[in-house]
Amino acid sequence: MEGNILIVCYSYSGKTRKIAEVIQEQTGGRLSQIYPRQPYPADFDRLLSQVSEESRSGKFPMLLPVTESADIYDVVFVGSPNWCGTIAPPLAAWLKKNDMAGKVLLPFFSHCGGEDKGMKETVRKLCPAAKIGSSLYVLENGRENLQDMVQTWLEENFQKK
Ligand SMILES: Cc1cc2nc3c(=O)[nH]c(=O)nc-3n(C[C@H](O)[C@H](O)[C@H](O)COP(=O)(O)O)c2cc1C
């Protein structure tokens, strides 16, 4: 596959990570998982209130250092679970910190049946000068359909470019 490809994802419980791995297998790109410096609470109510506050205020968490810089990549896949209809704050933090101008950005999201109430829009706002392709939405980790879903999405959004 053409171009220099980076796959960045945040995953709380491993499902977005699974999607990222399949994208990695099919594109041969470099996979880089991001982590908040302070892990999120395991308790769901505490997690939810922290996430709501971060998304509301735009005060995204600090991230652990990552070895991969986005600078040398032409194509960047960015993945996150759907958290309260939008992207998880760690991915927002990464997008805010990295300059995506002129790059092809392909978002992929894991969810549990809820709608996109601002995931795509948030990516667009944080990366106004990127060329953003259509997003891939996967129910949880896509199970046995994951390989085919990723392949079809890549054919429609990426390989033909
Ligand atoms: C704090 C929190 C909020 C969530 N909000 C939504 C939501 O609004 N809509 C939805 O479809 N799924 C929601 N989910 C479910 C996750 O998107 C889903 O379980 C996803 O597969 C998890 O991906 P991960 O394993 O990469 O973290 C939420 C999960 C958490 C922990």
Tab-separated table of C-alpha atoms and ligand atoms in Angstrom:
chain	number	residue	atom	x	y	z
A	1	MET	CA	0.000	0.000	0.000
A	2	GLU	CA	1.236	3.474	-0.920
A	3	GLY	CA	2.431	6.158	1.462
A	4	ASN	CA	3.752	6.353	4.936
A	5	ILE	CA	1.023	5.122	7.256
A	6	LEU	CA	0.540	5.700	10.958
A	7	ILE	CA	-2.283	4.177	13.000
A	8	VAL	CA	-2.952	5.929	16.291
A	9	CYS	CA	-5.543	4.723	18.737
A	10	TYR	CA	-6.827	5.138	22.232
A	11	SER	CA	-8.592	2.076	23.630
A	12	TYR	CA	-9.940	1.708	27.148
A	13	SER	CA	-10.924	-1.952	27.024
A	14	GLY	CA	-9.173	-3.295	23.902
A	15	LYS	CA	-11.850	-3.171	21.195
A	16	THR	CA	-10.566	-0.131	19.314
A	17	ARG	CA	-7.106	-1.628	19.651
A	18	LYS	CA	-8.340	-4.792	17.889
A	19	ILE	CA	-9.640	-2.698	14.977
A	20	ALA	CA	-6.314	-0.860	14.856
A	21	GLU	CA	-4.478	-4.190	14.639
A	22	VAL	CA	-6.557	-5.280	11.645
A	23	ILE	CA	-5.917	-1.929	9.916
A	24	GLN	CA	-2.242	-2.446	10.662
A	25	GLU	CA	-2.270	-5.952	9.148
A	26	GLN	CA	-4.065	-4.774	6.021
A	27	THR	CA	-2.062	-1.590	5.422
A	28	GLY	CA	1.364	-2.460	6.785
A	29	GLY	CA	1.306	0.820	8.742
A	30	ARG	CA	2.921	1.598	12.066
A	31	LEU	CA	0.650	1.180	15.101
A	32	SER	CA	0.949	3.521	18.057
A	33	GLN	CA	-1.413	3.282	21.030
A	34	ILE	CA	-1.817	6.337	23.234
A	35	TYR	CA	-2.338	6.304	26.995
A	36	PRO	CA	-3.346	9.026	29.446
A	37	ARG	CA	-0.605	9.754	31.966
A	38	GLN	CA	-3.133	9.161	34.734
A	39	PRO	CA	-5.128	5.987	33.971
A	40	TYR	CA	-8.888	6.430	33.964
A	41	PRO	CA	-10.799	5.027	36.943
A	42	ALA	CA	-12.136	1.469	36.697
A	43	ASP	CA	-15.365	2.542	38.400
A	44	PHE	CA	-17.868	3.397	35.640
A	45	ASP	CA	-19.612	6.285	37.408
A	46	ARG	CA	-16.305	7.976	38.223
A	47	LEU	CA	-15.070	7.366	34.695
A	48	LEU	CA	-18.234	8.844	33.225
A	49	SER	CA	-18.113	11.981	35.340
A	50	GLN	CA	-14.413	12.534	34.539
A	51	VAL	CA	-14.976	12.032	30.812
A	52	SER	CA	-18.026	14.316	30.759
A	53	GLU	CA	-16.046	17.044	32.492
A	54	GLU	CA	-13.037	16.694	30.166
A	55	SER	CA	-15.214	16.767	27.040
A	56	ARG	CA	-17.268	19.713	28.343
A	57	SER	CA	-14.292	21.829	29.382
A	58	GLY	CA	-11.908	20.829	26.578
A	59	LYS	CA	-9.247	20.182	29.248
A	60	PHE	CA	-7.947	16.954	27.819
A	61	PRO	CA	-5.689	14.613	29.807
A	62	MET	CA	-1.896	14.611	29.612
A	63	LEU	CA	-0.601	11.647	27.613
A	64	LEU	CA	2.315	9.333	28.218
A	65	PRO	CA	5.128	10.124	25.775
A	66	VAL	CA	4.892	8.257	22.464
A	67	THR	CA	7.846	7.363	20.293
A	68	GLU	CA	6.018	7.955	17.021
A	69	SER	CA	5.803	11.517	15.787
A	70	ALA	CA	3.136	12.115	13.156
A	71	ASP	CA	5.431	14.420	11.189
A	72	ILE	CA	6.837	11.870	8.752
A	73	TYR	CA	3.499	10.217	7.928
A	74	ASP	CA	1.254	11.058	4.969
A	75	VAL	CA	-1.730	9.000	6.078
A	76	VAL	CA	-2.885	8.790	9.679
A	77	PHE	CA	-5.634	6.465	10.883
A	78	VAL	CA	-7.064	7.682	14.194
A	79	GLY	CA	-9.192	5.472	16.427
A	80	SER	CA	-11.240	5.883	19.570
A	81	PRO	CA	-14.179	4.328	21.359
A	82	ASN	CA	-17.430	6.298	21.260
A	83	TRP	CA	-17.592	7.922	24.668
A	84	CYS	CA	-20.849	9.741	25.299
A	85	GLY	CA	-21.307	10.261	21.571
A	86	THR	CA	-17.904	11.778	20.961
A	87	ILE	CA	-14.248	10.766	20.838
A	88	ALA	CA	-12.401	9.816	23.994
A	89	PRO	CA	-10.413	12.759	25.447
A	90	PRO	CA	-6.991	11.063	25.026
A	91	LEU	CA	-7.433	10.965	21.241
A	92	ALA	CA	-8.648	14.584	21.332
A	93	ALA	CA	-5.488	15.468	23.286
A	94	TRP	CA	-3.302	13.750	20.690
A	95	LEU	CA	-5.054	15.434	17.758
A	96	LYS	CA	-4.742	18.832	19.427
A	97	LYS	CA	-1.014	18.328	19.942
A	98	ASN	CA	-0.109	17.001	16.490
A	99	ASP	CA	-0.274	19.004	13.281
A	100	MET	CA	-2.397	17.117	10.771
A	101	ALA	CA	-2.382	19.826	8.083
A	102	GLY	CA	-2.233	18.323	4.600
A	103	LYS	CA	-2.350	14.742	5.844
A	104	VAL	CA	-4.996	12.198	4.933
A	105	LEU	CA	-6.853	11.372	8.139
A	106	LEU	CA	-9.032	8.262	8.387
A	107	PRO	CA	-11.059	7.986	11.613
A	108	PHE	CA	-12.291	4.672	12.989
A	109	PHE	CA	-14.552	4.217	15.959
A	110	SER	CA	-15.796	1.433	18.191
A	111	HIS	CA	-19.195	1.770	19.840
A	112	CYS	CA	-21.825	-0.312	21.598
A	113	GLY	CA	-24.778	0.665	19.455
A	114	GLY	CA	-24.908	4.409	20.087
A	115	GLU	CA	-24.776	7.130	17.459
A	116	ASP	CA	-22.009	9.497	16.460
A	117	LYS	CA	-23.117	12.691	18.180
A	118	GLY	CA	-19.954	14.595	17.390
A	119	MET	CA	-17.041	12.188	16.862
A	120	LYS	CA	-16.460	13.047	13.218
A	121	GLU	CA	-17.119	16.728	13.919
A	122	THR	CA	-14.648	16.822	16.795
A	123	VAL	CA	-11.945	15.305	14.595
A	124	ARG	CA	-12.715	17.921	11.946
A	125	LYS	CA	-12.577	20.799	14.448
A	126	LEU	CA	-9.277	19.623	15.905
A	127	CYS	CA	-7.732	19.041	12.460
A	128	PRO	CA	-9.205	21.723	10.203
A	129	ALA	CA	-6.494	21.461	7.552
A	130	ALA	CA	-6.445	17.653	7.227
A	131	LYS	CA	-8.048	15.756	4.348
A	132	ILE	CA	-10.512	13.669	6.315
A	133	GLY	CA	-11.959	10.502	4.779
A	134	SER	CA	-15.216	8.861	5.772
A	135	SER	CA	-15.239	7.220	9.176
A	136	LEU	CA	-15.420	3.516	9.954
A	137	TYR	CA	-17.878	2.646	12.724
A	138	VAL	CA	-17.533	-0.794	14.271
A	139	LEU	CA	-19.884	-2.375	16.781
A	140	GLU	CA	-17.548	-3.352	19.623
A	141	ASN	CA	-14.691	-5.207	17.892
A	142	GLY	CA	-16.656	-6.320	14.838
A	143	ARG	CA	-16.037	-10.009	15.663
A	144	GLU	CA	-15.912	-12.241	12.586
A	145	ASN	CA	-16.905	-9.356	10.275
A	146	LEU	CA	-13.992	-7.155	11.229
A	147	GLN	CA	-11.567	-8.196	8.476
A	148	ASP	CA	-14.173	-7.671	5.754
A	149	MET	CA	-15.428	-4.382	7.199
A	150	VAL	CA	-11.924	-2.957	7.309
A	151	GLN	CA	-11.116	-4.225	3.822
A	152	THR	CA	-14.251	-2.688	2.289
A	153	TRP	CA	-13.677	0.610	4.079
A	154	LEU	CA	-10.052	0.725	2.914
A	155	GLU	CA	-11.071	-0.014	-0.672
A	156	GLU	CA	-13.661	2.759	-0.617
A	157	ASN	CA	-11.621	5.395	1.160
A	158	PHE	CA	-8.017	4.741	0.694
A	159	GLN	CA	-6.695	2.220	-1.778
A	160	LYS	CA	-8.394	3.853	-4.763
A	161	LYS	CA	-6.787	7.239	-3.980
B	1	LIG	C1	-17.395	6.246	29.593
B	1	LIG	C2	-17.989	5.483	28.444
B	1	LIG	C3	-18.947	6.079	27.655
B	1	LIG	C4	-19.496	5.383	26.567
B	1	LIG	N1	-20.432	6.010	25.777
B	1	LIG	C5	-20.916	5.358	24.685
B	1	LIG	C6	-21.878	5.991	23.838
B	1	LIG	O1	-22.290	7.139	24.048
B	1	LIG	N2	-22.314	5.290	22.759
B	1	LIG	C7	-21.879	4.018	22.467
B	1	LIG	O2	-22.295	3.437	21.476
B	1	LIG	N3	-20.981	3.386	23.274
B	1	LIG	C8	-20.497	4.031	24.365
B	1	LIG	N4	-19.579	3.399	25.175
B	1	LIG	C9	-19.169	2.023	24.855
B	1	LIG	C10	-17.850	1.956	24.079
B	1	LIG	O3	-17.831	2.843	22.991
B	1	LIG	C11	-17.664	0.534	23.553
B	1	LIG	O4	-17.714	-0.389	24.619
B	1	LIG	C12	-16.359	0.367	22.784
B	1	LIG	O5	-16.419	-0.855	22.075
B	1	LIG	C13	-15.153	0.346	23.735
B	1	LIG	O6	-13.958	0.407	23.009
B	1	LIG	P1	-12.540	0.161	23.724
B	1	LIG	O7	-12.525	-1.301	24.164
B	1	LIG	O8	-11.529	0.408	22.679
B	1	LIG	O9	-12.417	1.080	24.881
B	1	LIG	C14	-19.059	4.064	26.287
B	1	LIG	C15	-18.102	3.454	27.105
B	1	LIG	C16	-17.570	4.145	28.179
B	1	LIG	C17	-16.543	3.477	29.046
